[in-house]
Amino acid sequence: MQMLKIIKIILSLLLLVVIGYFVYSYYQKTAVLQNVVHVDAESVIKIGLHDIKKELVLDALTSPSFYWENTKSPKEEKEKDTISKPEKGINLQPYSLVFYTMKSVSNTMFTTFKIDDAKNFDAYALKYLTEKNIKINNGEYKSAIDEKGKMMFAWNNSHLAIAISPKLSTENCKIIFDDVLLNNKLIDDKSNAYLQRLGASEDHIIYLEGESKVTLNFKDGKAVLDGIINTNKPNAFNSEIIYQTVPSASFEMFVDANFKNKENQTAVINLLDGASFFEKNGINVATLLEKSTGVFSVAVKGTTTQIDTIVTYEYDDNFEKVEIKSTQEKIAPIIDLNMGSKAGVYAYLQEQGAVGNGVLNAIPYYTFYANKTTENVSFKTLKQSLPLQPKTGSYFFSLNTNFNLLQKDLNIPKAGKIAELLETLRVNAQQLEGNKVKLQGKLIGANSDINIISQLFFGLQPTDTIN
């Protein structure tokens, strides 16, 4: 009887622990979402840090030998633990990390953190930014810009707001920071549609915009992308595509953005606007894309030999500087770039100096030979045409990569480890009936038994830090 009582007590305690854990998880899932998203957010992205950690813990329990072999020794961990860490006054790794976008600020993500201790956070921010030689601006709230990291920070005593963008607009970001830090325009209502959907989701990463929903989950041996995107207009993309494919390519991407739909054209222009490649080559994105059909493809397959002309200078017997030209062979990947053209794409690139003497000057490292037809402009590292296979499909966007073959073709320094850890990547987008676009993707790792995050994390660690 005594033993039965003990067992009942133990089971009761275990039940309380389990209930307590689920209550704690539910509270954290909902509380962490409050007062971090702007009330007028166009879209939200939640990264479930706790859910990802939980997945990795379960993976470690089922594959202990992998984690044991790749974990640092207790001695090293103990030495690290003895180093005291200063209080930050903020939790930069909350239960879930939430980003949002604003319609008024293109190509920019925002996120908000709650500050627990303003004094400690000010000290931490001062030390962190000073080490990066970043100036702190004082005003109604403090702010700083990390030009190199493409980030802008702003904070008061209660919140830290961060903007991330390839091309920061400090003026537009300040408007959002004013809303967040001065006017408290943050969603607090738990019944808000975004907060409810985010709180109910157990996906590792989830993206929401209106009724659109895209998820990314990390599993044993793979990462899986899945979702439905709702477009503003029905049939925004073509449901049947006729295209040319390069058989057995190590990398191939095809997209038919359907520029007959002007909303698609505007969206792509906004996405690419400010990209350094176009700016460096004097190409106006809007002008270029207005002359395009929205069809673009790129394929990589095999290698070829190209001849480089090297110019050096020497002094002759009269001490006059003379130009000496020599040639050198180099191995180049066979790359095939194609762009659908309505009229004038080739001429515009010539006018801007991006194309000259039948060669694409905008990418100087390899020689891309330029060709044009009435419907297409192409640039290849090979003078002759590649063997193409005509296909009819339903995907208006398709990306396929074989990492091992791609590394052999490109021979990128220090990328060999990635090719060992990953096998293939496939992403497709398909126009369904009405306003719905189906998005699917799968990244396959080399080890089918280990979570793909762990494979990449441990696999990419410097060898001197792993036993």
Short mmCIF file of C-alpha atoms in Angstrom, two decimals:
data_model
loop_
_atom_site.label_atom_id
_atom_site.label_comp_id
_atom_site.label_asym_id
_atom_site.label_seq_id
_atom_site.Cartn_x
_atom_site.Cartn_y
_atom_site.Cartn_z
CA MET A 1 0.00 0.00 0.00
CA GLN A 2 2.86 2.36 0.88
CA MET A 3 4.41 1.76 -2.54
CA LEU A 4 1.09 2.54 -4.27
CA LYS A 5 0.89 5.86 -2.41
CA ILE A 6 4.41 6.76 -3.51
CA ILE A 7 3.62 5.87 -7.12
CA LYS A 8 0.43 7.98 -6.99
CA ILE A 9 2.35 10.94 -5.57
CA ILE A 10 5.03 10.63 -8.26
CA LEU A 11 2.42 10.36 -11.02
CA SER A 12 0.53 13.37 -9.59
CA LEU A 13 3.72 15.42 -9.54
CA LEU A 14 4.54 14.39 -13.11
CA LEU A 15 1.02 15.36 -14.17
CA LEU A 16 1.41 18.75 -12.50
CA VAL A 17 4.75 19.26 -14.26
CA VAL A 18 3.22 18.37 -17.63
CA ILE A 19 0.21 20.64 -17.05
CA GLY A 20 2.51 23.40 -15.83
CA TYR A 21 4.67 23.06 -18.93
CA PHE A 22 1.70 23.34 -21.28
CA VAL A 23 0.30 26.32 -19.34
CA TYR A 24 3.72 27.98 -19.47
CA SER A 25 4.04 27.22 -23.20
CA TYR A 26 0.57 28.61 -23.92
CA TYR A 27 1.30 31.76 -21.93
CA GLN A 28 4.65 32.28 -23.64
CA LYS A 29 3.19 31.64 -27.10
CA THR A 30 0.59 34.36 -26.64
CA ALA A 31 2.37 36.84 -24.34
CA VAL A 32 5.48 37.08 -26.53
CA LEU A 33 3.31 38.21 -29.46
CA GLN A 34 1.69 41.13 -27.66
CA ASN A 35 3.07 44.65 -28.10
CA VAL A 36 5.70 43.70 -30.67
CA VAL A 37 3.79 44.05 -33.99
CA HIS A 38 2.68 47.37 -35.49
CA VAL A 39 -1.12 47.76 -35.66
CA ASP A 40 -0.90 48.45 -39.41
CA ALA A 41 1.53 45.62 -40.23
CA GLU A 42 1.12 44.34 -43.78
CA SER A 43 2.65 40.93 -43.05
CA VAL A 44 4.18 39.08 -40.11
CA ILE A 45 6.83 36.38 -39.78
CA LYS A 46 7.23 34.30 -36.64
CA ILE A 47 10.34 32.24 -35.93
CA GLY A 48 9.45 29.74 -33.22
CA LEU A 49 12.78 29.64 -31.41
CA HIS A 50 11.39 27.49 -28.58
CA ASP A 51 9.67 25.09 -31.00
CA ILE A 52 12.91 24.71 -32.97
CA LYS A 53 14.89 24.04 -29.76
CA LYS A 54 12.29 21.46 -28.70
CA GLU A 55 12.62 19.73 -32.08
CA LEU A 56 16.41 19.60 -31.70
CA VAL A 57 16.17 18.20 -28.17
CA LEU A 58 13.92 15.38 -29.39
CA ASP A 59 16.34 14.76 -32.26
CA ALA A 60 19.23 14.54 -29.78
CA LEU A 61 17.31 11.92 -27.76
CA THR A 62 16.77 9.76 -30.84
CA SER A 63 20.30 10.22 -32.25
CA PRO A 64 22.52 10.70 -29.19
CA SER A 65 25.72 9.43 -30.81
CA PHE A 66 25.70 12.19 -33.45
CA TYR A 67 25.31 14.93 -30.85
CA TRP A 68 27.83 13.33 -28.48
CA GLU A 69 30.48 13.22 -31.20
CA ASN A 70 29.85 16.82 -32.25
CA THR A 71 29.48 18.44 -28.84
CA LYS A 72 32.41 20.15 -27.15
CA SER A 73 33.97 18.47 -24.15
CA PRO A 74 32.63 19.21 -20.64
CA LYS A 75 35.97 20.85 -19.82
CA GLU A 76 35.60 23.36 -22.63
CA GLU A 77 32.00 24.06 -21.65
CA LYS A 78 32.99 24.49 -18.01
CA GLU A 79 35.72 26.98 -18.94
CA LYS A 80 33.20 28.97 -20.94
CA ASP A 81 30.66 28.94 -18.11
CA THR A 82 33.19 30.49 -15.72
CA ILE A 83 33.27 33.67 -17.82
CA SER A 84 30.67 36.04 -16.40
CA LYS A 85 28.34 37.66 -18.89
CA PRO A 86 27.06 41.20 -18.35
CA GLU A 87 23.32 41.73 -17.95
CA LYS A 88 21.80 43.00 -21.19
CA GLY A 89 18.49 44.15 -19.79
CA ILE A 90 16.75 42.53 -22.76
CA ASN A 91 15.99 39.02 -23.98
CA LEU A 92 17.25 38.80 -27.55
CA GLN A 93 16.20 35.13 -27.77
CA PRO A 94 12.53 35.16 -26.73
CA TYR A 95 10.13 32.22 -26.95
CA SER A 96 9.35 33.33 -30.51
CA LEU A 97 10.91 36.03 -32.65
CA VAL A 98 8.45 38.11 -34.68
CA PHE A 99 9.16 40.33 -37.69
CA TYR A 100 6.69 42.44 -39.63
CA THR A 101 6.59 44.54 -42.78
CA MET A 102 4.85 47.84 -43.50
CA LYS A 103 3.22 48.75 -46.80
CA SER A 104 4.68 52.27 -46.56
CA VAL A 105 8.30 51.04 -46.27
CA SER A 106 9.30 48.69 -49.10
CA ASN A 107 11.86 45.88 -48.75
CA THR A 108 12.17 46.44 -44.99
CA MET A 109 11.52 44.14 -42.02
CA PHE A 110 10.86 45.44 -38.53
CA THR A 111 10.95 43.73 -35.17
CA THR A 112 10.39 44.85 -31.60
CA PHE A 113 11.84 43.62 -28.29
CA LYS A 114 10.63 44.42 -24.79
CA ILE A 115 13.30 45.96 -22.55
CA ASP A 116 13.31 44.52 -19.02
CA ASP A 117 15.96 46.80 -17.50
CA ALA A 118 16.54 50.17 -19.22
CA LYS A 119 19.76 50.94 -17.33
CA ASN A 120 21.43 47.63 -18.18
CA PHE A 121 20.25 47.81 -21.76
CA ASP A 122 21.64 51.32 -22.24
CA ALA A 123 25.01 50.10 -20.98
CA TYR A 124 24.89 47.05 -23.25
CA ALA A 125 23.84 49.12 -26.30
CA LEU A 126 26.60 51.66 -25.66
CA LYS A 127 29.27 48.93 -25.43
CA TYR A 128 27.95 47.00 -28.45
CA LEU A 129 27.65 50.03 -30.74
CA THR A 130 30.91 51.63 -29.60
CA GLU A 131 32.80 48.45 -30.50
CA LYS A 132 31.32 48.75 -34.00
CA ASN A 133 32.15 52.50 -34.20
CA ILE A 134 28.46 53.34 -34.52
CA LYS A 135 27.23 56.69 -33.23
CA ILE A 136 24.20 56.87 -30.93
CA ASN A 137 21.79 59.74 -31.66
CA ASN A 138 19.81 61.23 -28.78
CA GLY A 139 16.32 62.69 -29.10
CA GLU A 140 12.85 61.68 -28.01
CA TYR A 141 14.38 58.21 -28.11
CA LYS A 142 17.86 56.92 -28.90
CA SER A 143 18.76 55.61 -32.34
CA ALA A 144 21.72 54.28 -34.32
CA ILE A 145 22.43 53.07 -37.86
CA ASP A 146 24.62 50.10 -38.73
CA GLU A 147 25.35 50.83 -42.40
CA LYS A 148 27.44 47.69 -42.85
CA GLY A 149 24.82 45.41 -41.32
CA LYS A 150 21.95 47.23 -43.09
CA MET A 151 20.18 47.73 -39.75
CA MET A 152 18.72 50.68 -37.85
CA PHE A 153 18.05 50.62 -34.09
CA ALA A 154 15.82 52.83 -31.95
CA TRP A 155 14.89 52.47 -28.29
CA ASN A 156 13.35 54.06 -25.23
CA ASN A 157 12.99 52.70 -21.68
CA SER A 158 10.48 50.00 -22.65
CA HIS A 159 11.11 48.83 -26.22
CA LEU A 160 13.85 48.28 -28.79
CA ALA A 161 12.75 48.62 -32.41
CA ILE A 162 14.91 47.32 -35.28
CA ALA A 163 14.64 47.84 -39.04
CA ILE A 164 16.49 45.59 -41.51
CA SER A 165 16.75 46.45 -45.19
CA PRO A 166 19.22 46.16 -48.10
CA LYS A 167 18.60 49.87 -48.65
CA LEU A 168 17.59 51.66 -45.45
CA SER A 169 15.32 54.68 -45.68
CA THR A 170 15.99 56.43 -42.37
CA GLU A 171 13.17 58.87 -42.97
CA ASN A 172 10.57 56.13 -43.50
CA CYS A 173 11.95 54.00 -40.67
CA LYS A 174 11.72 56.97 -38.30
CA ILE A 175 7.97 57.21 -39.00
CA ILE A 176 7.54 53.59 -37.88
CA PHE A 177 9.84 54.08 -34.88
CA ASP A 178 7.78 57.11 -33.82
CA ASP A 179 4.64 54.97 -33.99
CA VAL A 180 6.20 52.20 -31.90
CA LEU A 181 8.20 54.16 -29.33
CA LEU A 182 6.20 57.38 -28.95
CA ASN A 183 2.62 56.44 -29.81
CA ASN A 184 2.60 52.76 -28.74
CA LYS A 185 0.97 51.64 -32.00
CA LEU A 186 1.49 47.98 -31.21
CA ILE A 187 -1.06 45.14 -31.27
CA ASP A 188 -2.07 44.28 -27.69
CA ASP A 189 -5.40 42.54 -28.37
CA LYS A 190 -5.04 38.73 -28.13
CA SER A 191 -8.08 38.34 -30.39
CA ASN A 192 -6.26 40.04 -33.27
CA ALA A 193 -6.36 37.75 -36.33
CA TYR A 194 -2.59 37.78 -36.84
CA LEU A 195 -1.82 37.12 -33.16
CA GLN A 196 -4.34 34.29 -32.96
CA ARG A 197 -2.98 32.55 -36.06
CA LEU A 198 0.62 32.99 -34.95
CA GLY A 199 -0.15 31.74 -31.44
CA ALA A 200 -1.95 28.65 -32.73
CA SER A 201 0.84 27.73 -35.15
CA GLU A 202 3.47 25.17 -34.17
CA ASP A 203 5.42 25.63 -37.38
CA HIS A 204 9.06 26.53 -36.97
CA ILE A 205 8.72 29.56 -39.24
CA ILE A 206 5.42 30.99 -40.41
CA TYR A 207 4.67 33.92 -42.73
CA LEU A 208 1.23 35.55 -42.84
CA GLU A 209 -0.09 38.29 -45.10
CA GLY A 210 -3.84 38.68 -45.11
CA GLU A 211 -5.17 35.18 -45.84
CA SER A 212 -1.81 34.03 -47.22
CA LYS A 213 0.17 31.53 -45.17
CA VAL A 214 3.61 30.04 -45.83
CA THR A 215 5.46 27.73 -43.42
CA LEU A 216 8.97 26.33 -43.13
CA ASN A 217 9.72 23.34 -40.91
CA PHE A 218 13.04 21.68 -40.12
CA LYS A 219 12.89 17.89 -39.96
CA ASP A 220 15.24 14.91 -40.03
CA GLY A 221 17.24 15.23 -43.23
CA LYS A 222 15.16 18.00 -44.77
CA ALA A 223 13.57 21.43 -44.55
CA VAL A 224 10.05 21.65 -45.95
CA LEU A 225 8.43 24.78 -47.40
CA ASP A 226 4.67 24.84 -47.91
CA GLY A 227 1.97 27.44 -48.31
CA ILE A 228 -0.76 29.26 -50.15
CA ILE A 229 -0.33 32.87 -51.27
CA ASN A 230 -3.43 34.88 -52.14
CA THR A 231 -2.94 37.39 -54.95
CA ASN A 232 -4.93 40.63 -55.31
CA LYS A 233 -6.29 39.58 -58.70
CA PRO A 234 -7.39 36.12 -59.86
CA ASN A 235 -5.08 34.23 -62.20
CA ALA A 236 -2.18 36.62 -61.60
CA PHE A 237 0.19 34.07 -63.15
CA ASN A 238 -0.11 31.66 -66.04
CA SER A 239 -1.33 28.18 -65.14
CA GLU A 240 0.38 26.51 -68.12
CA ILE A 241 3.97 27.31 -69.07
CA ILE A 242 5.90 26.32 -72.21
CA TYR A 243 9.63 26.62 -71.66
CA GLN A 244 13.07 25.23 -72.50
CA THR A 245 15.04 23.27 -69.92
CA VAL A 246 18.69 22.19 -69.79
CA PRO A 247 18.75 18.43 -69.02
CA SER A 248 20.85 17.38 -65.99
CA ALA A 249 21.75 20.96 -65.07
CA SER A 250 23.41 21.38 -61.67
CA PHE A 251 21.36 24.54 -61.14
CA GLU A 252 18.29 25.71 -63.01
CA MET A 253 15.77 28.42 -62.26
CA PHE A 254 12.84 29.53 -64.39
CA VAL A 255 10.26 32.21 -63.65
CA ASP A 256 7.39 33.60 -65.70
CA ALA A 257 6.36 36.68 -63.72
CA ASN A 258 3.65 37.46 -66.32
CA PHE A 259 4.24 41.19 -66.85
CA LYS A 260 0.92 41.38 -68.68
CA ASN A 261 -0.31 41.77 -65.12
CA LYS A 262 1.06 45.22 -64.26
CA GLU A 263 0.87 44.48 -60.51
CA ASN A 264 3.43 41.72 -61.01
CA GLN A 265 5.74 44.05 -62.89
CA THR A 266 5.47 46.72 -60.18
CA ALA A 267 6.14 44.15 -57.45
CA VAL A 268 9.33 42.92 -59.17
CA ILE A 269 10.51 46.49 -59.77
CA ASN A 270 10.03 47.29 -56.08
CA LEU A 271 11.84 44.10 -55.09
CA LEU A 272 14.90 44.80 -57.25
CA ASP A 273 15.00 48.56 -56.83
CA GLY A 274 18.19 49.65 -55.10
CA ALA A 275 20.08 46.40 -55.76
CA SER A 276 23.78 47.26 -56.03
CA PHE A 277 24.29 45.22 -59.25
CA PHE A 278 21.96 47.48 -61.22
CA GLU A 279 23.20 50.68 -59.63
CA LYS A 280 26.87 49.86 -60.32
CA ASN A 281 26.08 49.25 -63.98
CA GLY A 282 23.87 52.30 -64.46
CA ILE A 283 20.77 50.19 -65.14
CA ASN A 284 17.39 51.57 -64.14
CA VAL A 285 15.36 48.57 -62.98
CA ALA A 286 11.99 50.04 -64.00
CA THR A 287 13.22 50.94 -67.51
CA LEU A 288 14.73 47.50 -68.03
CA LEU A 289 11.71 45.54 -66.81
CA GLU A 290 9.24 47.64 -68.78
CA LYS A 291 10.94 46.25 -71.89
CA SER A 292 10.73 42.66 -70.59
CA THR A 293 7.97 40.04 -70.63
CA GLY A 294 8.82 38.88 -67.10
CA VAL A 295 10.29 35.57 -68.24
CA PHE A 296 13.74 34.86 -66.86
CA SER A 297 15.83 31.71 -66.61
CA VAL A 298 19.34 30.71 -65.59
CA ALA A 299 21.04 27.34 -65.85
CA VAL A 300 24.46 25.99 -64.91
CA LYS A 301 25.82 22.79 -66.43
CA GLY A 302 29.42 21.71 -66.75
CA THR A 303 32.51 23.81 -67.47
CA THR A 304 34.26 25.34 -70.44
CA THR A 305 37.61 26.99 -71.20
CA GLN A 306 37.75 30.75 -71.72
CA ILE A 307 40.67 32.90 -72.85
CA ASP A 308 41.54 35.97 -70.79
CA THR A 309 43.54 38.83 -72.24
CA ILE A 310 45.99 40.15 -69.66
CA VAL A 311 47.43 43.63 -70.13
CA THR A 312 50.77 44.52 -68.54
CA TYR A 313 53.15 47.42 -69.08
CA GLU A 314 56.91 47.44 -69.65
CA TYR A 315 59.54 50.02 -70.59
CA ASP A 316 61.34 49.73 -73.94
CA ASP A 317 64.94 50.68 -74.71
CA ASN A 318 63.91 54.32 -74.95
CA PHE A 319 62.34 54.13 -71.46
CA GLU A 320 58.89 54.57 -72.94
CA LYS A 321 55.98 52.71 -71.35
CA VAL A 322 54.49 50.14 -73.75
CA GLU A 323 51.46 47.89 -73.48
CA ILE A 324 52.06 44.13 -73.52
CA LYS A 325 49.12 41.80 -74.12
CA SER A 326 49.15 38.11 -73.27
CA THR A 327 46.48 35.41 -73.07
CA GLN A 328 45.65 32.98 -70.32
CA GLU A 329 43.25 30.04 -70.24
CA LYS A 330 40.85 29.63 -67.36
CA ILE A 331 38.09 27.18 -66.49
CA ALA A 332 34.64 28.78 -66.39
CA PRO A 333 31.25 27.27 -65.52
CA ILE A 334 28.82 27.00 -68.41
CA ILE A 335 26.11 29.51 -67.46
CA ASP A 336 23.06 30.28 -69.58
CA LEU A 337 21.08 33.46 -68.74
CA ASN A 338 17.87 34.27 -70.63
CA MET A 339 15.45 37.17 -70.42
CA GLY A 340 12.15 37.51 -72.27
CA SER A 341 12.11 40.70 -74.34
CA LYS A 342 9.21 42.70 -75.74
CA ALA A 343 11.41 45.28 -77.46
CA GLY A 344 14.51 47.23 -76.68
CA VAL A 345 16.11 45.23 -73.83
CA TYR A 346 19.32 44.60 -75.77
CA ALA A 347 19.50 48.16 -77.10
CA TYR A 348 18.97 49.60 -73.61
CA LEU A 349 21.77 47.48 -72.15
CA GLN A 350 24.03 48.68 -74.95
CA GLU A 351 23.12 52.31 -74.29
CA GLN A 352 24.02 51.91 -70.61
CA GLY A 353 27.34 50.23 -71.44
CA ALA A 354 26.30 46.93 -69.85
CA VAL A 355 26.71 45.23 -73.25
CA GLY A 356 29.45 45.98 -75.77
CA ASN A 357 31.12 44.13 -78.64
CA GLY A 358 28.70 41.26 -78.20
CA VAL A 359 29.72 40.70 -74.57
CA LEU A 360 27.95 41.37 -71.25
CA ASN A 361 30.27 43.81 -69.45
CA ALA A 362 28.16 43.91 -66.28
CA ILE A 363 29.68 40.61 -65.07
CA PRO A 364 33.42 41.01 -65.67
CA TYR A 365 34.79 37.83 -64.09
CA TYR A 366 33.54 35.54 -66.88
CA THR A 367 32.92 36.31 -70.55
CA PHE A 368 29.19 36.20 -71.30
CA TYR A 369 28.47 36.19 -75.03
CA ALA A 370 25.33 38.16 -75.86
CA ASN A 371 22.64 37.03 -78.30
CA LYS A 372 19.21 38.37 -79.14
CA THR A 373 16.05 37.31 -80.97
CA THR A 374 12.71 39.05 -81.30
CA GLU A 375 11.48 37.38 -78.08
CA ASN A 376 14.61 36.75 -76.05
CA VAL A 377 17.97 38.13 -74.93
CA SER A 378 20.53 35.59 -73.76
CA PHE A 379 24.01 35.63 -72.26
CA LYS A 380 26.15 32.49 -72.20
CA THR A 381 29.70 31.67 -71.13
CA LEU A 382 29.75 29.33 -74.13
CA LYS A 383 29.57 30.60 -77.72
CA GLN A 384 27.59 27.65 -79.03
CA SER A 385 24.05 26.85 -77.88
CA LEU A 386 23.32 24.38 -75.12
CA PRO A 387 21.12 21.34 -75.86
CA LEU A 388 17.61 22.29 -74.73
CA GLN A 389 14.53 20.20 -74.04
CA PRO A 390 11.09 21.79 -74.59
CA LYS A 391 8.64 21.26 -71.76
CA THR A 392 5.09 22.16 -70.80
CA GLY A 393 4.37 22.53 -67.09
CA SER A 394 2.15 24.18 -64.51
CA TYR A 395 4.89 25.82 -62.40
CA PHE A 396 5.45 29.50 -63.21
CA PHE A 397 8.44 29.41 -60.87
CA SER A 398 10.81 26.48 -60.56
CA LEU A 399 14.23 26.14 -58.94
CA ASN A 400 16.28 22.96 -58.87
CA THR A 401 19.79 22.52 -57.46
CA ASN A 402 22.15 19.59 -57.07
CA PHE A 403 24.74 20.96 -54.63
CA ASN A 404 27.46 18.41 -55.37
CA LEU A 405 27.30 18.98 -59.14
CA LEU A 406 26.99 22.75 -58.68
CA GLN A 407 30.17 22.90 -56.59
CA LYS A 408 32.01 20.93 -59.28
CA ASP A 409 30.83 23.44 -61.89
CA LEU A 410 31.41 26.64 -59.92
CA ASN A 411 34.32 25.49 -57.74
CA ILE A 412 33.56 28.14 -55.11
CA PRO A 413 36.29 28.36 -52.46
CA LYS A 414 35.15 27.18 -49.01
CA ALA A 415 31.79 26.01 -50.38
CA GLY A 416 32.82 22.38 -50.60
CA LYS A 417 31.50 21.67 -47.10
CA ILE A 418 28.02 22.86 -48.09
CA ALA A 419 28.09 20.46 -51.03
CA GLU A 420 28.95 17.62 -48.63
CA LEU A 421 26.14 18.50 -46.21
CA LEU A 422 23.35 19.20 -48.71
CA GLU A 423 22.08 17.15 -51.64
CA THR A 424 19.27 18.96 -53.45
CA LEU A 425 16.96 21.96 -53.29
CA ARG A 426 13.67 22.18 -55.13
CA VAL A 427 11.16 25.07 -54.97
CA ASN A 428 8.03 25.42 -57.12
CA ALA A 429 5.15 27.89 -57.39
CA GLN A 430 1.92 27.07 -59.18
CA GLN A 431 -1.15 29.14 -60.06
CA LEU A 432 -4.30 27.46 -58.72
CA GLU A 433 -7.87 28.49 -59.43
CA GLY A 434 -8.82 32.06 -58.57
CA ASN A 435 -6.48 34.02 -56.33
CA LYS A 436 -4.46 31.14 -54.92
CA VAL A 437 -0.81 30.36 -55.61
CA LYS A 438 0.62 27.11 -54.26
CA LEU A 439 4.20 27.25 -52.95
CA GLN A 440 6.21 24.09 -52.22
CA GLY A 441 9.86 23.41 -51.55
CA LYS A 442 12.23 20.87 -50.07
CA LEU A 443 15.88 21.11 -49.05
CA ILE A 444 17.43 17.65 -48.65
CA GLY A 445 20.44 17.03 -46.40
CA ALA A 446 23.04 14.28 -46.72
CA ASN A 447 22.04 12.56 -43.45
CA SER A 448 18.38 11.50 -43.45
CA ASP A 449 18.42 10.64 -39.71
CA ILE A 450 19.58 14.01 -38.29
CA ASN A 451 17.66 17.28 -38.17
CA ILE A 452 18.90 19.47 -41.00
CA ILE A 453 19.63 22.41 -38.66
CA SER A 454 21.99 20.26 -36.62
CA GLN A 455 23.63 18.88 -39.75
CA LEU A 456 24.40 22.39 -40.97
CA PHE A 457 25.32 23.82 -37.57
CA PHE A 458 27.82 21.13 -36.63
CA GLY A 459 28.95 20.49 -40.19
CA LEU A 460 29.95 24.11 -40.77
CA GLN A 461 31.81 24.55 -37.49
CA PRO A 462 35.59 25.09 -37.79
CA THR A 463 37.32 21.75 -37.26
CA ASP A 464 39.40 23.06 -34.37
CA THR A 465 36.30 23.65 -32.25
CA ILE A 466 34.89 20.15 -32.61
CA ASN A 467 36.18 16.99 -30.95
#
